[in-house]
GROMACS .gro file of C-alpha atoms in nm:
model
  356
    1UNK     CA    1  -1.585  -0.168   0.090
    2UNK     CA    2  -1.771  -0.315  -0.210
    3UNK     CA    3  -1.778  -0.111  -0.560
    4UNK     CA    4  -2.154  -0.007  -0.444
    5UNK     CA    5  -2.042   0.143  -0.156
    6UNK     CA    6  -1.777   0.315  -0.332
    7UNK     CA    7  -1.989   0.444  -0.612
    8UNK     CA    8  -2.293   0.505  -0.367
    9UNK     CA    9  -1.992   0.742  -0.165
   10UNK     CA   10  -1.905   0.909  -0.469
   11UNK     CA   11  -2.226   1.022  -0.639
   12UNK     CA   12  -2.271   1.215  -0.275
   13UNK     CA   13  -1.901   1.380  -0.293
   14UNK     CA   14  -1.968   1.482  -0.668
   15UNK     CA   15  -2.306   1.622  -0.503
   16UNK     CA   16  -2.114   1.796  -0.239
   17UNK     CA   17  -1.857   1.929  -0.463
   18UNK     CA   18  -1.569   1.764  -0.319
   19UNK     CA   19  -1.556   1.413  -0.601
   20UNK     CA   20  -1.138   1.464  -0.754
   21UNK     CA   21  -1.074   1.799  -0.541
   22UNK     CA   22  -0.704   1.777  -0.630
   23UNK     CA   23  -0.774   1.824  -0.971
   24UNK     CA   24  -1.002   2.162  -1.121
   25UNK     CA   25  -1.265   2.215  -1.349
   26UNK     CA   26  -1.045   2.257  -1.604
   27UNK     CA   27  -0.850   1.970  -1.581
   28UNK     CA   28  -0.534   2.074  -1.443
   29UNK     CA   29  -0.387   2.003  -1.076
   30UNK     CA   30  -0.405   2.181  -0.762
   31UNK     CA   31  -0.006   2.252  -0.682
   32UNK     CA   32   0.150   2.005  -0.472
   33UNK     CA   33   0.102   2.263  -0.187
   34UNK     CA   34  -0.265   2.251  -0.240
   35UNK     CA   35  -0.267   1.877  -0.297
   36UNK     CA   36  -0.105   1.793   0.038
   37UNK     CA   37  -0.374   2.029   0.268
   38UNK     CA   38  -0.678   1.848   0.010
   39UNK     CA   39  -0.536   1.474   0.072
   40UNK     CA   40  -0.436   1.514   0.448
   41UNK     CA   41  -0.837   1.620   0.548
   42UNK     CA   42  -0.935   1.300   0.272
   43UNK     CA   43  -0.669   1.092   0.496
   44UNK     CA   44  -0.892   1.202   0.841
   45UNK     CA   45  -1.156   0.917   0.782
   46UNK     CA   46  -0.990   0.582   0.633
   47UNK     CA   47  -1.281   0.565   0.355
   48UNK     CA   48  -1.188   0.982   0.290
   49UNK     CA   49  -0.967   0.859  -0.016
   50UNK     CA   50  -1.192   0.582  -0.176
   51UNK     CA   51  -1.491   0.797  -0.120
   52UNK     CA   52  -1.358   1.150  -0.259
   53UNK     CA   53  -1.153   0.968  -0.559
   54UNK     CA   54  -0.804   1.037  -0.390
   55UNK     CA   55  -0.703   0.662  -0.329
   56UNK     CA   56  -0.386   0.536  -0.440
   57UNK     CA   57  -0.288   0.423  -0.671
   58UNK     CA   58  -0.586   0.594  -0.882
   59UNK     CA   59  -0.437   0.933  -0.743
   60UNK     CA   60  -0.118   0.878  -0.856
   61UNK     CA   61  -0.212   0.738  -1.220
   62UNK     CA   62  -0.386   1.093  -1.245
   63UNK     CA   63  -0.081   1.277  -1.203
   64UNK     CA   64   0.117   1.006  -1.465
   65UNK     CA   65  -0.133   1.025  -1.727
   66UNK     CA   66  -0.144   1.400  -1.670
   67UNK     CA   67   0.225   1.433  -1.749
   68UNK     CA   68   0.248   1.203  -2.043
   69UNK     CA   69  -0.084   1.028  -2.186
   70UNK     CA   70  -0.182   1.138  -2.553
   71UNK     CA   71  -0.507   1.297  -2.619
   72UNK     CA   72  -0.630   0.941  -2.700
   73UNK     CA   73  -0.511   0.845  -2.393
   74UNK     CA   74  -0.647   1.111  -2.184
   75UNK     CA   75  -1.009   1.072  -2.369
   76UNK     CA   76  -0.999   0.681  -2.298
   77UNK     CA   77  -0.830   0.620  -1.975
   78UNK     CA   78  -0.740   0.984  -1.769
   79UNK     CA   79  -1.107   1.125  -1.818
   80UNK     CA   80  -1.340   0.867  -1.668
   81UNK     CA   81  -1.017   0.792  -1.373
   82UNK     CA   82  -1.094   1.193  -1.311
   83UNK     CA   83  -1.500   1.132  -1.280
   84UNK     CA   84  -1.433   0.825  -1.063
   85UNK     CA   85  -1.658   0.599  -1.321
   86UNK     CA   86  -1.345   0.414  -1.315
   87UNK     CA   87  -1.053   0.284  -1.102
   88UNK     CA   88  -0.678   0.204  -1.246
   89UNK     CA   89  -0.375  -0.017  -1.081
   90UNK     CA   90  -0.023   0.015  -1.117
   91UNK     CA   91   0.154  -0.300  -1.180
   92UNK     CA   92   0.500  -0.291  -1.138
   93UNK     CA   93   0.624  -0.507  -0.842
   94UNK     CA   94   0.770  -0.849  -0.977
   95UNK     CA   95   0.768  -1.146  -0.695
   96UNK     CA   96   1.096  -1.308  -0.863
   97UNK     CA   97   1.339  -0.966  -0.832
   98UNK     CA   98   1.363  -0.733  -0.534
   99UNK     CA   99   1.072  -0.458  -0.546
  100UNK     CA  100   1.334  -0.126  -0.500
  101UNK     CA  101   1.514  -0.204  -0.787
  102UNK     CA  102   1.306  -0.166  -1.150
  103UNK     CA  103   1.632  -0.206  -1.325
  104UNK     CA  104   1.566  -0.603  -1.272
  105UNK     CA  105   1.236  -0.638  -1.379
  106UNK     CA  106   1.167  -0.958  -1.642
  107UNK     CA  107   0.827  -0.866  -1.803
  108UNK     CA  108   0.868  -0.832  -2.141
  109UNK     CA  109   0.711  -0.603  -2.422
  110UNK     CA  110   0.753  -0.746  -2.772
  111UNK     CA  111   0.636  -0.547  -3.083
  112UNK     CA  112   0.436  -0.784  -3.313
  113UNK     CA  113   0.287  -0.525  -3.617
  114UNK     CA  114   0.085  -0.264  -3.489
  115UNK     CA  115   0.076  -0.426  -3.146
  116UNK     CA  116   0.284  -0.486  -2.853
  117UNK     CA  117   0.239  -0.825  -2.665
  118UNK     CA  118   0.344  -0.892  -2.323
  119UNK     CA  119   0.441  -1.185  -2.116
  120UNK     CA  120   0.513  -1.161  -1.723
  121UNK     CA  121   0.479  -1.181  -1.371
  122UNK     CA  122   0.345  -0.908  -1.088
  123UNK     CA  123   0.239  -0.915  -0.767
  124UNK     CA  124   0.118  -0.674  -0.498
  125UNK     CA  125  -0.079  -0.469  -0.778
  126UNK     CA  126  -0.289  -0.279  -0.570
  127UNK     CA  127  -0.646  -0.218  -0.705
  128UNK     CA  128  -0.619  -0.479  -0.940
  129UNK     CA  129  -0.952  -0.652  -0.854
  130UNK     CA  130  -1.212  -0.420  -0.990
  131UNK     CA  131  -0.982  -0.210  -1.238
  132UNK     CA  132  -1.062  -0.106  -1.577
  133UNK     CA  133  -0.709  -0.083  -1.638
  134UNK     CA  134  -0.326  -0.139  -1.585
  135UNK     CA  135  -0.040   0.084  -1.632
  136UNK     CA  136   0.235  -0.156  -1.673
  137UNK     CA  137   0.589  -0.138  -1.653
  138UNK     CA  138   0.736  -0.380  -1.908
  139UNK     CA  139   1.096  -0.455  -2.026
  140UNK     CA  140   1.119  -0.345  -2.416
  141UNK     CA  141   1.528  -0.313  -2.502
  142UNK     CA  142   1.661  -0.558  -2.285
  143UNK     CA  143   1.983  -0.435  -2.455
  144UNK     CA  144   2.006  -0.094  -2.386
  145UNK     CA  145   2.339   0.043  -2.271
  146UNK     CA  146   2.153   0.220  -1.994
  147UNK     CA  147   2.002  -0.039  -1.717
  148UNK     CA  148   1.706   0.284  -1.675
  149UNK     CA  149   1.640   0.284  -2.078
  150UNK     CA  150   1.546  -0.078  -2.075
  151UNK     CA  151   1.182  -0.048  -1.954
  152UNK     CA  152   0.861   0.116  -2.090
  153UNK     CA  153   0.486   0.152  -1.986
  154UNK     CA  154   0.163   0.079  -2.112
  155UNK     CA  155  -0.173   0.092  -2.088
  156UNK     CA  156  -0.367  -0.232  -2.040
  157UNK     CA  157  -0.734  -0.278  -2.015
  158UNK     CA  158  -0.804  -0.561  -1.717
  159UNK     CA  159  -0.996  -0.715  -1.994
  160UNK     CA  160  -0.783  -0.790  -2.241
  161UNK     CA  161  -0.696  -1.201  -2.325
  162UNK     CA  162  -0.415  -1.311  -2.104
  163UNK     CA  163  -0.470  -1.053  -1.814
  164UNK     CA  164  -0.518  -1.316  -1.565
  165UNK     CA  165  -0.524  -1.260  -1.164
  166UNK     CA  166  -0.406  -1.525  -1.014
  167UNK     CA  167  -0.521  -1.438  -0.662
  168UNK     CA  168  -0.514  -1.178  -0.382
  169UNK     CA  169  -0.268  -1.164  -0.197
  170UNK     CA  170  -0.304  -1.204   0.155
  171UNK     CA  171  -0.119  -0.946   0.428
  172UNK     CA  172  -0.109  -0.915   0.784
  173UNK     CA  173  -0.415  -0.744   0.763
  174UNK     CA  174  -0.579  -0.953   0.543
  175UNK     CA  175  -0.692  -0.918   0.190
  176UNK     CA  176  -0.694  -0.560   0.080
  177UNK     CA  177  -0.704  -0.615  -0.341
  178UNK     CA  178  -0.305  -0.629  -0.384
  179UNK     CA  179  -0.324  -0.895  -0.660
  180UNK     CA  180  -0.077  -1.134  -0.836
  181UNK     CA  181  -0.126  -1.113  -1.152
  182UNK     CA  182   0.009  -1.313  -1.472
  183UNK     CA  183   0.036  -1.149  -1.844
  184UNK     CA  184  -0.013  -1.425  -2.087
  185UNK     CA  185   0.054  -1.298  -2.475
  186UNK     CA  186  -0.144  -0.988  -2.403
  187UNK     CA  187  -0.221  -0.795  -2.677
  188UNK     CA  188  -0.257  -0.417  -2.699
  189UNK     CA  189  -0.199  -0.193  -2.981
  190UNK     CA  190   0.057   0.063  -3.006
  191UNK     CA  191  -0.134   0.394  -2.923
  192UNK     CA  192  -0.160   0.211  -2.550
  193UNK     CA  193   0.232   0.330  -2.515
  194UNK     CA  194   0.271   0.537  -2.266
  195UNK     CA  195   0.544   0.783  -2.291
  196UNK     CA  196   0.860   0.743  -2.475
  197UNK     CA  197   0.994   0.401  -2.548
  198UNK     CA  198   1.255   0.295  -2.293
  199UNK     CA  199   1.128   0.554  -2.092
  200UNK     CA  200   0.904   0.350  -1.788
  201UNK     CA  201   1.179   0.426  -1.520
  202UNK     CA  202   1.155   0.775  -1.593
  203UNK     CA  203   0.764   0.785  -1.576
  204UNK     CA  204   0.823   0.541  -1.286
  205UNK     CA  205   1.018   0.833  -1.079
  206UNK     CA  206   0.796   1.060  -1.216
  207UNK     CA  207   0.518   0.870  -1.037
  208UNK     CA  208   0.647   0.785  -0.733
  209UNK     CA  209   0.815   1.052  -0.620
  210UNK     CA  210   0.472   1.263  -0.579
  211UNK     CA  211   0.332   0.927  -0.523
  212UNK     CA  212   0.557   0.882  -0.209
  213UNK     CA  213   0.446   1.223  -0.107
  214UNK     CA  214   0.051   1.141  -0.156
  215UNK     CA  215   0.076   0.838   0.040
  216UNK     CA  216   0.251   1.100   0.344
  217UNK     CA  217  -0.051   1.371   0.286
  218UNK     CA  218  -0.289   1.075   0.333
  219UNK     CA  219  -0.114   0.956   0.629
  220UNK     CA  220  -0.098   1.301   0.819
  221UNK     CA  221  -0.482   1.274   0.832
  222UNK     CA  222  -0.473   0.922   1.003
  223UNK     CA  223  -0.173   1.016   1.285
  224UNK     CA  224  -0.421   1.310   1.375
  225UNK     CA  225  -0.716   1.099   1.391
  226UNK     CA  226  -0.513   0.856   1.574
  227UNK     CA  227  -0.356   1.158   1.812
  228UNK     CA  228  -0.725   1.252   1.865
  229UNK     CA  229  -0.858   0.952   1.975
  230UNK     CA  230  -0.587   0.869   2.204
  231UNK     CA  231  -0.626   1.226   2.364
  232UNK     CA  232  -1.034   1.179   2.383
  233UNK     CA  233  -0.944   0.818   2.564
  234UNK     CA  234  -0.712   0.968   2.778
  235UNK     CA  235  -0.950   1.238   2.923
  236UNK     CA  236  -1.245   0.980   2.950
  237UNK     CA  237  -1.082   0.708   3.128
  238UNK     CA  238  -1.021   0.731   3.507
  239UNK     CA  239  -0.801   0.443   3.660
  240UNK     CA  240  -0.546   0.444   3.952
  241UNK     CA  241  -0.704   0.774   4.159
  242UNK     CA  242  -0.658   0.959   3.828
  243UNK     CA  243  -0.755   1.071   3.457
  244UNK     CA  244  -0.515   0.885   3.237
  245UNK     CA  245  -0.457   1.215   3.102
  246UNK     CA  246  -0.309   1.323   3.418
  247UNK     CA  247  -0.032   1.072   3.445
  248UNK     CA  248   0.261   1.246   3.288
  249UNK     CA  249   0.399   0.901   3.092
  250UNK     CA  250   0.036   0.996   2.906
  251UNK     CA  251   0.125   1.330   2.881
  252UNK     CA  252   0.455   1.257   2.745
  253UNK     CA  253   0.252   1.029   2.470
  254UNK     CA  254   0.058   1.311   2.390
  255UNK     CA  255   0.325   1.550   2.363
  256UNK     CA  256   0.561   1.311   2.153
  257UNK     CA  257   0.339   1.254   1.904
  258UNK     CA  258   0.203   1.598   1.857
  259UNK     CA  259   0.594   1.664   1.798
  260UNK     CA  260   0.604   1.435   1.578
  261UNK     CA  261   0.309   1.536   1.326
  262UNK     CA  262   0.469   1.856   1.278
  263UNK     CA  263   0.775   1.770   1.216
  264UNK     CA  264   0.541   1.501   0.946
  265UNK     CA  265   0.400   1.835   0.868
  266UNK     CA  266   0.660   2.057   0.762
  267UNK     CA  267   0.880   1.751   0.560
  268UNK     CA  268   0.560   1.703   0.340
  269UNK     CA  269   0.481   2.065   0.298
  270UNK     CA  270   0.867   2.157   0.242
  271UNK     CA  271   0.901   1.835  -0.004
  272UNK     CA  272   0.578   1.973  -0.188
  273UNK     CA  273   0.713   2.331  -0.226
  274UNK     CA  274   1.079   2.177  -0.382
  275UNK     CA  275   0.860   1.951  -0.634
  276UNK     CA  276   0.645   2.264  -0.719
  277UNK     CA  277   0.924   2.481  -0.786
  278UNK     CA  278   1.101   2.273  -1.014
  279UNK     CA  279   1.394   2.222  -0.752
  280UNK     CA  280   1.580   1.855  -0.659
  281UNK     CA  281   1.377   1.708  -0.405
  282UNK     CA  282   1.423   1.339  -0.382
  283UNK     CA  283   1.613   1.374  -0.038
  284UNK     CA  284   1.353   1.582   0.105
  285UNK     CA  285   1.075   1.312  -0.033
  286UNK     CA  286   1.266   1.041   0.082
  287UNK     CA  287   1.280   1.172   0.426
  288UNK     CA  288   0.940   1.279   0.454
  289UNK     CA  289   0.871   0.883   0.337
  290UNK     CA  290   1.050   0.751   0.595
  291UNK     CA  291   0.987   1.012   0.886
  292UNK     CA  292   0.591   0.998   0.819
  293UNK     CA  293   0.538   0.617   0.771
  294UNK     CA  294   0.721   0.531   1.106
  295UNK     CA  295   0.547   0.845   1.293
  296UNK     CA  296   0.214   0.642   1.129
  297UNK     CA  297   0.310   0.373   1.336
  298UNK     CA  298   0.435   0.506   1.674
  299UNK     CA  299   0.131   0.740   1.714
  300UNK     CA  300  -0.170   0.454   1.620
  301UNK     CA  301   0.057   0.221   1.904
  302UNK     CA  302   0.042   0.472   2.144
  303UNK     CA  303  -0.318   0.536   2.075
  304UNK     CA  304  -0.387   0.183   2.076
  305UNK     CA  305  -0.208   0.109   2.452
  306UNK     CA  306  -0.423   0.422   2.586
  307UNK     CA  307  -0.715   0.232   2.497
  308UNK     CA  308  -0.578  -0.084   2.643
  309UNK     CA  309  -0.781  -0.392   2.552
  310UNK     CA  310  -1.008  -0.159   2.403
  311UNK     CA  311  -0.765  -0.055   2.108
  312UNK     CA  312  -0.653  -0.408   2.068
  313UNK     CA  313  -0.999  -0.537   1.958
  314UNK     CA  314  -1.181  -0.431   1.633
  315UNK     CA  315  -1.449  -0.200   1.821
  316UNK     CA  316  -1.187   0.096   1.708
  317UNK     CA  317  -1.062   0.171   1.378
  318UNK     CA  318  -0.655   0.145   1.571
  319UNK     CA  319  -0.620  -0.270   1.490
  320UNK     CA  320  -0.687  -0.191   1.106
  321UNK     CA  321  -0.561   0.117   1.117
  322UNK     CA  322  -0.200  -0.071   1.269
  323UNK     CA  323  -0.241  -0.357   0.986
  324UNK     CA  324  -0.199  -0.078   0.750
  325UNK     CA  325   0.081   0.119   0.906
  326UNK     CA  326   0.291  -0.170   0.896
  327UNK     CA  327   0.256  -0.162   0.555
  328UNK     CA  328   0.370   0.230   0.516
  329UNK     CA  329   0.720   0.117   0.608
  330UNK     CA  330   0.767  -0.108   0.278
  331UNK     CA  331   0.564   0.049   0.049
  332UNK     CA  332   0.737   0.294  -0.198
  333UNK     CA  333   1.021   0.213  -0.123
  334UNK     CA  334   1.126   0.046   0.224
  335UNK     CA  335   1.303   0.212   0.492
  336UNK     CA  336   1.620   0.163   0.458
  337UNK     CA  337   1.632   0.200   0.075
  338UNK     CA  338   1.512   0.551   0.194
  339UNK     CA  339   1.800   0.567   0.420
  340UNK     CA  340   2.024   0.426   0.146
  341UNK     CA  341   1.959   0.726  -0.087
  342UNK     CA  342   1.938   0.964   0.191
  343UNK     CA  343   2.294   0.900   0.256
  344UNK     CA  344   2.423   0.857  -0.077
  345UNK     CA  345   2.288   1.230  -0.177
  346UNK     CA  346   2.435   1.346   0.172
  347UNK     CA  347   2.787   1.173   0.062
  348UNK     CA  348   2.745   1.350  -0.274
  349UNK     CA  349   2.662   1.705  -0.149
  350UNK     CA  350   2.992   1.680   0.084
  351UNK     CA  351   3.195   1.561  -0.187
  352UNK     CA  352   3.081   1.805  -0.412
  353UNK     CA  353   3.055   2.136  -0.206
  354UNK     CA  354   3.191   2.072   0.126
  355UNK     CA  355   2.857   2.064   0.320
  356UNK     CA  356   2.534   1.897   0.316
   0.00000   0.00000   0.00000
């Protein structure tokens, strides 16, 4: 959608009362309980997010500048994000060193008086086009004992000198504004520090934990518009002497996926409720990640081969909606760096109390 329709979309959800509705009228969030029931019904319509100002990564730079922007920061950057008069990226991902791993990352943050200037090289940072701003994750003590103490973040306005995008890059499903992105010498003074210094993998976790969890609420709403239009299909389309509803390998389509969505359900909802009560929850998130993103995929497929040629073309929203799942399996974290940590915090819960 172009940044008319987007702002056209918006100044009717701020009319309707619904523009930000994970965040209240004083400023603070709705708890990650509330957050996941708001984002799943933006997630039922696949312009619900851009349209109500719950779109990653905007959504998630709300809850990061909420934890640790400065009142400057918040004036300058968090407030407008929070009106939706203007859109953020994150830019993290580095094409030269594996994605899961931030300890590698080569961008550099040097101080130079009252400024910090960076050099470096991202890719896949989503929202880029359009932006008013970056929060990037830089490397400021490449000497730090600690691999995790190495990096911090800043703020960095799209248009500052040597913020250059290089181009979009293209997916599967074409070009969705995930942009490469080069920093040449770019300038930006101190107060644009987010956080602590050497403290960007911390903020990182901080984001994308809840920002793992965002991207699940979102998806709920699309596996139950998916479940719903395969069910509609199903009861509209007669073939072989019968309803396709009334063939039981339907049926058993129906009935896995509903299965399936709770299960999504109750992992988001019980991640949410560890997060909001201050308890460990990376396990639970981790499963919820993986668990969600795959059911994502499985249900739009099935939907898709109920409507048969149908679902294959672009008279649905299922071949875009597919193009995207595809996508849910990598981002955040792939699978199996999911399944990697999963295990690990299994392994450690055995060896450290007998059971898991």
């Amino acid at each position: 959608p172009t940044d008319e329709l987007v702002q056209e979309m918006r100044v009717l959800a701020k009319e309707a009362g619904v523009l930000t509705p994970h965040i209240r009228e004083d400023g603070s969030h709705l708890t990650h309980l509330e957050t996941a029931l708001v984002l799943r019904k933006s997630g039922l319509s696949p312009l619900g997010p851009l349209a109500v100002n719950t779109f990653a990564p905007d959504e998630g730079n709300m809850h990061t500048l909420h934890h640790f922007a400065t009142e400057y920061q918040r004036e300058h950057f968090l407030k407008p994000l929070l009106e939706g008069t203007a859109r953020s990226c994150f830019s993290m991902t580095e094409p030269e060193v594996a994605g899961s791993d931030p300890t590698l990352i080569q961008t550099s943050a040097v101080e130079d008086g009252d400024d910090w200037v960076i050099n470096g090289h991202k890719w896949f940072t989503s929202g880029a086009e359009g932006a008013d701003f970056a929060i990037v994750i830089a490397r400021t003590d490449p000497d730090a004992e600690v691999p995790q103490a190495r990096n911090s973040a800043f703020i960095v306005p799209t248009a500052s000198e040597g913020f250059e995008i290089v181009r979009d890059v293209e997916t599967m499903g074409g070009r969705h504004n995930h942009p490469e992105i080069k920093y040449n010498n770019v300038r930006v003074p101190k107060t644009h520090l987010l956080g602590e210094r050497g403290g960007g993998h911390k903020l990182g976790q901080v984001r994308l934990g809840p920002a793992r969890l965002a991207h699940c609420m979102r998806w709920l709403g699309q596996i139950e518009m998916a479940l719903e239009m395969l069910i509609d299909r199903a009861q509209k389309r007669f073939a072989h002497g019968s309803y396709l509803s009334e063939k039981q390998s339907i049926q058993w389509m129906m009935s896995d996926s509903a299965m399936e969505l709770y299960a999504s359900k109750l992992m988001v909802l019980h991640a949410a409720y560890k997060i909001e009560q201050g308890l460990e929850f990376k396990q639970e998130v981790s499963m919820a990640k993986h668990h969600v993103a795959n059911t994502l995929w499985r249900v739009i497929d099935r939907a898709m081969q109920v409507h048969g040629a149908l679902g294959y073309s672009t008279d649905t929203p299922l071949a875009g909606m597919m193009q995207q799942a595809r996508w849910a399996r990598l981002a955040d974290g792939a699978d199996e760096v999911h399944q990697m940590r999963i295990a690990e915090l299994l392994m450690r819960a055995y060896n450290e109390d007998g059971s898991v």
